[in-house]
């Protein structure tokens, strides 16, 4: 396996909502303490609504020949599975409303992720924006806001800016995207989470 493929797999957008929330809880243990009695349930709902159920939907669409592969190389076949992902993530958000009542920053992170996927579904009808950079751009947006508010996220912020650059290069090297699609993905993802967390 090539290094570019490994980077694309490890930094796959499907992992990003869970990763952002998990790192937030690690760096802000007060939030983890607030949720300590429900953490297992919260992680379970997140894993199923952002990863398991969207993957099942994609496999089902592959069986129906609506999607050619997990890669979804053509932008035209991405919209339907992305809209289904929005539904699953929104359902997860609904289930987490009460559990995350005292941690609005986490609710805002998840809401931002839903908006990013919705925008990806709409844009993908017309253009092949980079889903990978949308995902990691969202994580960078989260860490920018958390750095502004709490000041404990500088190293994570710098790390994910670096990883974003590596991921962008990897996607271009794989000929999965051009520069415009990579930059647009990163900026849209970053902007959505930034605005959502600041406004929420």
C-alpha atoms as an extended CHARMM CRD file, in Angstrom:
* protein
*
       200  EXT
         1         1  UNK       CA              0.0000000000        0.0000000000        0.0000000000  PROA      1               0.0000000000
         2         2  UNK       CA              1.2970000000        3.4390000000       -0.9530000000  PROA      2               0.0000000000
         3         3  UNK       CA              1.7800000000        6.1300000000        1.6910000000  PROA      3               0.0000000000
         4         4  UNK       CA             -0.8030000000        8.3520000000       -0.0110000000  PROA      4               0.0000000000
         5         5  UNK       CA             -3.3920000000        5.5720000000        0.2320000000  PROA      5               0.0000000000
         6         6  UNK       CA             -2.5870000000        5.0030000000        3.9040000000  PROA      6               0.0000000000
         7         7  UNK       CA             -2.9850000000        8.7150000000        4.6660000000  PROA      7               0.0000000000
         8         8  UNK       CA             -6.3300000000        8.7900000000        2.8430000000  PROA      8               0.0000000000
         9         9  UNK       CA             -7.5840000000        5.7810000000        4.8160000000  PROA      9               0.0000000000
        10        10  UNK       CA             -6.4000000000        6.9630000000        8.2360000000  PROA      10              0.0000000000
        11        11  UNK       CA             -7.8140000000       10.4550000000        7.6760000000  PROA      11              0.0000000000
        12        12  UNK       CA            -11.0420000000        9.3060000000        6.0240000000  PROA      12              0.0000000000
        13        13  UNK       CA            -13.9020000000       11.7880000000        6.5050000000  PROA      13              0.0000000000
        14        14  UNK       CA            -16.1000000000        9.1470000000        8.1200000000  PROA      14              0.0000000000
        15        15  UNK       CA            -13.8270000000        9.2280000000       11.1910000000  PROA      15              0.0000000000
        16        16  UNK       CA            -13.7350000000       13.0070000000       11.6010000000  PROA      16              0.0000000000
        17        17  UNK       CA            -16.8970000000       13.7720000000       13.6580000000  PROA      17              0.0000000000
        18        18  UNK       CA            -16.0350000000       11.0980000000       16.2150000000  PROA      18              0.0000000000
        19        19  UNK       CA            -12.3620000000       12.1110000000       16.2450000000  PROA      19              0.0000000000
        20        20  UNK       CA            -13.1440000000       15.7960000000       16.8470000000  PROA      20              0.0000000000
        21        21  UNK       CA            -15.4780000000       14.9980000000       19.7300000000  PROA      21              0.0000000000
        22        22  UNK       CA            -13.0940000000       12.4660000000       21.2720000000  PROA      22              0.0000000000
        23        23  UNK       CA            -10.1210000000       14.8540000000       21.1760000000  PROA      23              0.0000000000
        24        24  UNK       CA            -12.2680000000       17.6340000000       22.6370000000  PROA      24              0.0000000000
        25        25  UNK       CA            -13.1330000000       15.3930000000       25.5880000000  PROA      25              0.0000000000
        26        26  UNK       CA             -9.4940000000       14.3760000000       26.0360000000  PROA      26              0.0000000000
        27        27  UNK       CA             -8.2120000000       17.9390000000       26.1900000000  PROA      27              0.0000000000
        28        28  UNK       CA            -11.1770000000       19.2490000000       28.2190000000  PROA      28              0.0000000000
        29        29  UNK       CA            -11.6220000000       16.6050000000       30.9480000000  PROA      29              0.0000000000
        30        30  UNK       CA            -14.2670000000       18.7470000000       32.6630000000  PROA      30              0.0000000000
        31        31  UNK       CA            -16.5830000000       17.9580000000       29.7460000000  PROA      31              0.0000000000
        32        32  UNK       CA            -15.7640000000       14.2560000000       29.9820000000  PROA      32              0.0000000000
        33        33  UNK       CA            -16.5240000000       14.3700000000       33.7290000000  PROA      33              0.0000000000
        34        34  UNK       CA            -19.8850000000       16.0290000000       33.0520000000  PROA      34              0.0000000000
        35        35  UNK       CA            -20.7620000000       13.2080000000       30.6410000000  PROA      35              0.0000000000
        36        36  UNK       CA            -19.0480000000       10.3970000000       32.5640000000  PROA      36              0.0000000000
        37        37  UNK       CA            -22.2410000000        8.4360000000       33.3090000000  PROA      37              0.0000000000
        38        38  UNK       CA            -23.3070000000        8.4530000000       29.6550000000  PROA      38              0.0000000000
        39        39  UNK       CA            -20.0120000000        8.3570000000       27.7370000000  PROA      39              0.0000000000
        40        40  UNK       CA            -20.4260000000        4.7620000000       26.5560000000  PROA      40              0.0000000000
        41        41  UNK       CA            -23.9110000000        5.5060000000       25.2120000000  PROA      41              0.0000000000
        42        42  UNK       CA            -22.7540000000        8.7550000000       23.5750000000  PROA      42              0.0000000000
        43        43  UNK       CA            -19.8730000000        7.0280000000       21.7970000000  PROA      43              0.0000000000
        44        44  UNK       CA            -22.1790000000        4.2020000000       20.7370000000  PROA      44              0.0000000000
        45        45  UNK       CA            -24.7170000000        6.5680000000       19.1950000000  PROA      45              0.0000000000
        46        46  UNK       CA            -21.9500000000        8.5290000000       17.4590000000  PROA      46              0.0000000000
        47        47  UNK       CA            -20.2830000000        5.4260000000       16.0200000000  PROA      47              0.0000000000
        48        48  UNK       CA            -23.5590000000        4.0600000000       14.6920000000  PROA      48              0.0000000000
        49        49  UNK       CA            -24.9490000000        7.3360000000       13.3210000000  PROA      49              0.0000000000
        50        50  UNK       CA            -21.7480000000        8.6830000000       11.7400000000  PROA      50              0.0000000000
        51        51  UNK       CA            -20.0050000000        5.4640000000       10.6810000000  PROA      51              0.0000000000
        52        52  UNK       CA            -21.8990000000        2.1580000000       10.8490000000  PROA      52              0.0000000000
        53        53  UNK       CA            -25.2800000000        3.1890000000        9.4260000000  PROA      53              0.0000000000
        54        54  UNK       CA            -23.8050000000        5.3830000000        6.6440000000  PROA      54              0.0000000000
        55        55  UNK       CA            -21.5410000000        2.4690000000        5.6040000000  PROA      55              0.0000000000
        56        56  UNK       CA            -24.4950000000        0.0720000000        5.5930000000  PROA      56              0.0000000000
        57        57  UNK       CA            -26.3650000000        2.5480000000        3.3760000000  PROA      57              0.0000000000
        58        58  UNK       CA            -23.4430000000        2.6980000000        0.9440000000  PROA      58              0.0000000000
        59        59  UNK       CA            -23.1890000000       -1.1030000000        0.7530000000  PROA      59              0.0000000000
        60        60  UNK       CA            -26.9440000000       -1.2830000000        0.1630000000  PROA      60              0.0000000000
        61        61  UNK       CA            -26.6560000000        1.2890000000       -2.6400000000  PROA      61              0.0000000000
        62        62  UNK       CA            -23.8050000000       -0.7440000000       -4.1250000000  PROA      62              0.0000000000
        63        63  UNK       CA            -26.0670000000       -3.8040000000       -4.1370000000  PROA      63              0.0000000000
        64        64  UNK       CA            -28.7070000000       -1.7360000000       -5.9390000000  PROA      64              0.0000000000
        65        65  UNK       CA            -26.0100000000       -0.5090000000       -8.3700000000  PROA      65              0.0000000000
        66        66  UNK       CA            -26.6780000000        3.1120000000       -7.4160000000  PROA      66              0.0000000000
        67        67  UNK       CA            -23.0500000000        3.4290000000       -6.3000000000  PROA      67              0.0000000000
        68        68  UNK       CA            -20.1320000000        1.7240000000       -8.0590000000  PROA      68              0.0000000000
        69        69  UNK       CA            -17.7320000000        1.4430000000       -5.0990000000  PROA      69              0.0000000000
        70        70  UNK       CA            -16.8700000000        2.7400000000       -1.6360000000  PROA      70              0.0000000000
        71        71  UNK       CA            -14.6130000000        5.3080000000       -3.3070000000  PROA      71              0.0000000000
        72        72  UNK       CA            -17.5660000000        6.8430000000       -5.1970000000  PROA      72              0.0000000000
        73        73  UNK       CA            -15.1340000000        8.2170000000       -7.7760000000  PROA      73              0.0000000000
        74        74  UNK       CA            -17.8210000000       10.0650000000       -9.7310000000  PROA      74              0.0000000000
        75        75  UNK       CA            -19.2480000000       13.1150000000       -7.9830000000  PROA      75              0.0000000000
        76        76  UNK       CA            -22.6890000000       12.3350000000       -9.4210000000  PROA      76              0.0000000000
        77        77  UNK       CA            -23.0250000000        9.1320000000       -7.3790000000  PROA      77              0.0000000000
        78        78  UNK       CA            -22.0210000000       10.7930000000       -4.1000000000  PROA      78              0.0000000000
        79        79  UNK       CA            -25.1390000000       12.8680000000       -3.4570000000  PROA      79              0.0000000000
        80        80  UNK       CA            -27.5280000000       10.0300000000       -2.5620000000  PROA      80              0.0000000000
        81        81  UNK       CA            -25.2780000000        8.3010000000        0.0110000000  PROA      81              0.0000000000
        82        82  UNK       CA            -24.3660000000       11.7050000000        1.4560000000  PROA      82              0.0000000000
        83        83  UNK       CA            -28.0330000000       12.6590000000        1.8590000000  PROA      83              0.0000000000
        84        84  UNK       CA            -28.6160000000        9.3210000000        3.5920000000  PROA      84              0.0000000000
        85        85  UNK       CA            -25.6630000000       10.0830000000        5.8590000000  PROA      85              0.0000000000
        86        86  UNK       CA            -27.2630000000       13.4280000000        6.7420000000  PROA      86              0.0000000000
        87        87  UNK       CA            -30.4080000000       11.5490000000        7.7960000000  PROA      87              0.0000000000
        88        88  UNK       CA            -28.4710000000        9.1080000000        9.9930000000  PROA      88              0.0000000000
        89        89  UNK       CA            -26.3740000000       11.8600000000       11.5500000000  PROA      89              0.0000000000
        90        90  UNK       CA            -29.4680000000       13.9810000000       12.2090000000  PROA      90              0.0000000000
        91        91  UNK       CA            -31.0820000000       10.9870000000       13.9100000000  PROA      91              0.0000000000
        92        92  UNK       CA            -27.9630000000       10.6020000000       16.0580000000  PROA      92              0.0000000000
        93        93  UNK       CA            -28.0580000000       14.3210000000       16.8640000000  PROA      93              0.0000000000
        94        94  UNK       CA            -31.6910000000       13.9720000000       17.9440000000  PROA      94              0.0000000000
        95        95  UNK       CA            -30.8340000000       11.0470000000       20.2490000000  PROA      95              0.0000000000
        96        96  UNK       CA            -27.9460000000       13.0170000000       21.7650000000  PROA      96              0.0000000000
        97        97  UNK       CA            -29.9390000000       16.2090000000       22.4320000000  PROA      97              0.0000000000
        98        98  UNK       CA            -30.5890000000       15.4570000000       26.1040000000  PROA      98              0.0000000000
        99        99  UNK       CA            -27.3160000000       13.6080000000       26.7200000000  PROA      99              0.0000000000
       100       100  UNK       CA            -25.3000000000       16.6200000000       25.5320000000  PROA      100             0.0000000000
       101       101  UNK       CA            -27.5880000000       19.2170000000       27.1320000000  PROA      101             0.0000000000
       102       102  UNK       CA            -24.8540000000       20.5300000000       29.4450000000  PROA      102             0.0000000000
       103       103  UNK       CA            -22.1200000000       20.4340000000       26.7910000000  PROA      103             0.0000000000
       104       104  UNK       CA            -23.4160000000       22.6900000000       23.9780000000  PROA      104             0.0000000000
       105       105  UNK       CA            -19.9520000000       22.8680000000       22.3750000000  PROA      105             0.0000000000
       106       106  UNK       CA            -20.2120000000       19.1510000000       21.5440000000  PROA      106             0.0000000000
       107       107  UNK       CA            -23.7180000000       19.5760000000       20.1440000000  PROA      107             0.0000000000
       108       108  UNK       CA            -22.4070000000       22.4150000000       17.9830000000  PROA      108             0.0000000000
       109       109  UNK       CA            -19.5470000000       20.2260000000       16.6990000000  PROA      109             0.0000000000
       110       110  UNK       CA            -21.9940000000       17.5360000000       15.6090000000  PROA      110             0.0000000000
       111       111  UNK       CA            -24.4040000000       20.0580000000       14.0830000000  PROA      111             0.0000000000
       112       112  UNK       CA            -21.5130000000       21.5480000000       12.1110000000  PROA      112             0.0000000000
       113       113  UNK       CA            -20.5930000000       18.0810000000       10.8420000000  PROA      113             0.0000000000
       114       114  UNK       CA            -24.1830000000       17.5270000000        9.6690000000  PROA      114             0.0000000000
       115       115  UNK       CA            -24.1700000000       20.8560000000        7.8160000000  PROA      115             0.0000000000
       116       116  UNK       CA            -20.8440000000       19.9530000000        6.1660000000  PROA      116             0.0000000000
       117       117  UNK       CA            -22.2260000000       16.6290000000        4.8920000000  PROA      117             0.0000000000
       118       118  UNK       CA            -25.4060000000       18.3490000000        3.6780000000  PROA      118             0.0000000000
       119       119  UNK       CA            -23.3710000000       20.9170000000        1.7440000000  PROA      119             0.0000000000
       120       120  UNK       CA            -21.2130000000       18.1020000000        0.3510000000  PROA      120             0.0000000000
       121       121  UNK       CA            -24.3460000000       16.3100000000       -0.8700000000  PROA      121             0.0000000000
       122       122  UNK       CA            -25.6170000000       19.4480000000       -2.6130000000  PROA      122             0.0000000000
       123       123  UNK       CA            -22.2660000000       20.4680000000       -4.1130000000  PROA      123             0.0000000000
       124       124  UNK       CA            -21.6070000000       16.9070000000       -5.3070000000  PROA      124             0.0000000000
       125       125  UNK       CA            -24.5790000000       17.1500000000       -7.6500000000  PROA      125             0.0000000000
       126       126  UNK       CA            -22.5450000000       19.6190000000       -9.6970000000  PROA      126             0.0000000000
       127       127  UNK       CA            -18.8720000000       19.2860000000       -8.7170000000  PROA      127             0.0000000000
       128       128  UNK       CA            -16.4220000000       16.8740000000       -7.0950000000  PROA      128             0.0000000000
       129       129  UNK       CA            -15.4290000000       18.6910000000       -3.9120000000  PROA      129             0.0000000000
       130       130  UNK       CA            -12.9640000000       16.8150000000       -1.6900000000  PROA      130             0.0000000000
       131       131  UNK       CA            -14.8450000000       14.9800000000        1.0610000000  PROA      131             0.0000000000
       132       132  UNK       CA            -11.5580000000       14.2100000000        2.8120000000  PROA      132             0.0000000000
       133       133  UNK       CA            -10.6450000000       17.8920000000        3.0660000000  PROA      133             0.0000000000
       134       134  UNK       CA            -14.1830000000       18.8350000000        4.0690000000  PROA      134             0.0000000000
       135       135  UNK       CA            -13.8340000000       16.4430000000        6.9910000000  PROA      135             0.0000000000
       136       136  UNK       CA            -10.4130000000       17.4550000000        8.2260000000  PROA      136             0.0000000000
       137       137  UNK       CA            -11.1360000000       21.1290000000        7.5220000000  PROA      137             0.0000000000
       138       138  UNK       CA            -14.0690000000       20.7980000000        9.9060000000  PROA      138             0.0000000000
       139       139  UNK       CA            -11.7720000000       19.4170000000       12.5990000000  PROA      139             0.0000000000
       140       140  UNK       CA             -9.3870000000       22.3550000000       12.1160000000  PROA      140             0.0000000000
       141       141  UNK       CA            -12.3500000000       24.7330000000       12.4230000000  PROA      141             0.0000000000
       142       142  UNK       CA            -13.3400000000       23.1000000000       15.7160000000  PROA      142             0.0000000000
       143       143  UNK       CA             -9.8300000000       23.4320000000       17.1140000000  PROA      143             0.0000000000
       144       144  UNK       CA             -9.5340000000       27.0830000000       16.0520000000  PROA      144             0.0000000000
       145       145  UNK       CA            -12.6460000000       27.9420000000       18.0650000000  PROA      145             0.0000000000
       146       146  UNK       CA            -11.5920000000       25.8240000000       21.0430000000  PROA      146             0.0000000000
       147       147  UNK       CA             -8.1540000000       27.4640000000       20.9860000000  PROA      147             0.0000000000
       148       148  UNK       CA             -9.8220000000       30.8890000000       21.0490000000  PROA      148             0.0000000000
       149       149  UNK       CA            -12.1410000000       29.9160000000       23.9210000000  PROA      149             0.0000000000
       150       150  UNK       CA             -9.9960000000       27.6040000000       26.0460000000  PROA      150             0.0000000000
       151       151  UNK       CA             -6.4150000000       28.0720000000       24.8380000000  PROA      151             0.0000000000
       152       152  UNK       CA             -5.5400000000       24.3890000000       25.2350000000  PROA      152             0.0000000000
       153       153  UNK       CA             -5.6890000000       23.2920000000       21.6120000000  PROA      153             0.0000000000
       154       154  UNK       CA             -2.6840000000       24.9400000000       19.9390000000  PROA      154             0.0000000000
       155       155  UNK       CA             -0.6750000000       21.7380000000       19.4430000000  PROA      155             0.0000000000
       156       156  UNK       CA             -3.6910000000       19.8370000000       18.1410000000  PROA      156             0.0000000000
       157       157  UNK       CA             -4.5430000000       22.7550000000       15.8650000000  PROA      157             0.0000000000
       158       158  UNK       CA             -1.0320000000       22.8750000000       14.4070000000  PROA      158             0.0000000000
       159       159  UNK       CA             -0.9730000000       19.0790000000       14.0660000000  PROA      159             0.0000000000
       160       160  UNK       CA             -4.2280000000       18.9880000000       12.1090000000  PROA      160             0.0000000000
       161       161  UNK       CA             -3.1940000000       21.8890000000        9.8900000000  PROA      161             0.0000000000
       162       162  UNK       CA             -0.1040000000       19.8300000000        9.0290000000  PROA      162             0.0000000000
       163       163  UNK       CA             -2.1900000000       16.6850000000        8.5140000000  PROA      163             0.0000000000
       164       164  UNK       CA             -4.5580000000       18.6750000000        6.2820000000  PROA      164             0.0000000000
       165       165  UNK       CA             -1.6410000000       19.6270000000        4.0640000000  PROA      165             0.0000000000
       166       166  UNK       CA             -0.4360000000       16.0240000000        3.8900000000  PROA      166             0.0000000000
       167       167  UNK       CA             -3.9400000000       14.8090000000        3.1140000000  PROA      167             0.0000000000
       168       168  UNK       CA             -4.4000000000       17.4080000000        0.3860000000  PROA      168             0.0000000000
       169       169  UNK       CA             -1.1220000000       16.3740000000       -1.2510000000  PROA      169             0.0000000000
       170       170  UNK       CA             -2.1130000000       12.7060000000       -0.9500000000  PROA      170             0.0000000000
       171       171  UNK       CA             -5.4820000000       13.2640000000       -2.6550000000  PROA      171             0.0000000000
       172       172  UNK       CA             -3.8210000000       15.2070000000       -5.4900000000  PROA      172             0.0000000000
       173       173  UNK       CA             -1.0640000000       12.5950000000       -5.8880000000  PROA      173             0.0000000000
       174       174  UNK       CA             -3.7460000000        9.8900000000       -6.1240000000  PROA      174             0.0000000000
       175       175  UNK       CA             -5.4070000000       11.9860000000       -8.8520000000  PROA      175             0.0000000000
       176       176  UNK       CA             -8.6120000000       11.8810000000       -6.8080000000  PROA      176             0.0000000000
       177       177  UNK       CA             -8.8970000000       15.6910000000       -6.8970000000  PROA      177             0.0000000000
       178       178  UNK       CA             -7.3640000000       18.8360000000       -8.3060000000  PROA      178             0.0000000000
       179       179  UNK       CA             -6.1000000000       21.7840000000       -6.2650000000  PROA      179             0.0000000000
       180       180  UNK       CA             -9.3880000000       23.7080000000       -6.4500000000  PROA      180             0.0000000000
       181       181  UNK       CA            -11.3930000000       20.7570000000       -5.1090000000  PROA      181             0.0000000000
       182       182  UNK       CA             -8.9290000000       20.2320000000       -2.2540000000  PROA      182             0.0000000000
       183       183  UNK       CA             -8.7420000000       23.9060000000       -1.2320000000  PROA      183             0.0000000000
       184       184  UNK       CA            -12.5160000000       24.3250000000       -1.5110000000  PROA      184             0.0000000000
       185       185  UNK       CA            -13.1360000000       21.2720000000        0.6510000000  PROA      185             0.0000000000
       186       186  UNK       CA            -10.7870000000       22.4730000000        3.3720000000  PROA      186             0.0000000000
       187       187  UNK       CA            -12.1200000000       26.0380000000        3.4290000000  PROA      187             0.0000000000
       188       188  UNK       CA            -15.7900000000       25.0010000000        3.4080000000  PROA      188             0.0000000000
       189       189  UNK       CA            -15.2930000000       22.4510000000        6.1920000000  PROA      189             0.0000000000
       190       190  UNK       CA            -13.2740000000       24.8920000000        8.3030000000  PROA      190             0.0000000000
       191       191  UNK       CA            -15.7260000000       27.7620000000        7.7650000000  PROA      191             0.0000000000
       192       192  UNK       CA            -18.8310000000       25.7320000000        8.6030000000  PROA      192             0.0000000000
       193       193  UNK       CA            -17.5000000000       24.4330000000       11.9310000000  PROA      193             0.0000000000
       194       194  UNK       CA            -15.9980000000       27.8290000000       12.7760000000  PROA      194             0.0000000000
       195       195  UNK       CA            -19.2880000000       29.6570000000       12.1980000000  PROA      195             0.0000000000
       196       196  UNK       CA            -21.4410000000       26.9600000000       13.8160000000  PROA      196             0.0000000000
       197       197  UNK       CA            -19.4050000000       26.8600000000       17.0290000000  PROA      197             0.0000000000
       198       198  UNK       CA            -19.1800000000       30.6540000000       17.2960000000  PROA      198             0.0000000000
       199       199  UNK       CA            -22.8920000000       31.2140000000       16.6260000000  PROA      199             0.0000000000
       200       200  UNK       CA            -24.3770000000       28.2100000000       18.4910000000  PROA      200             0.0000000000
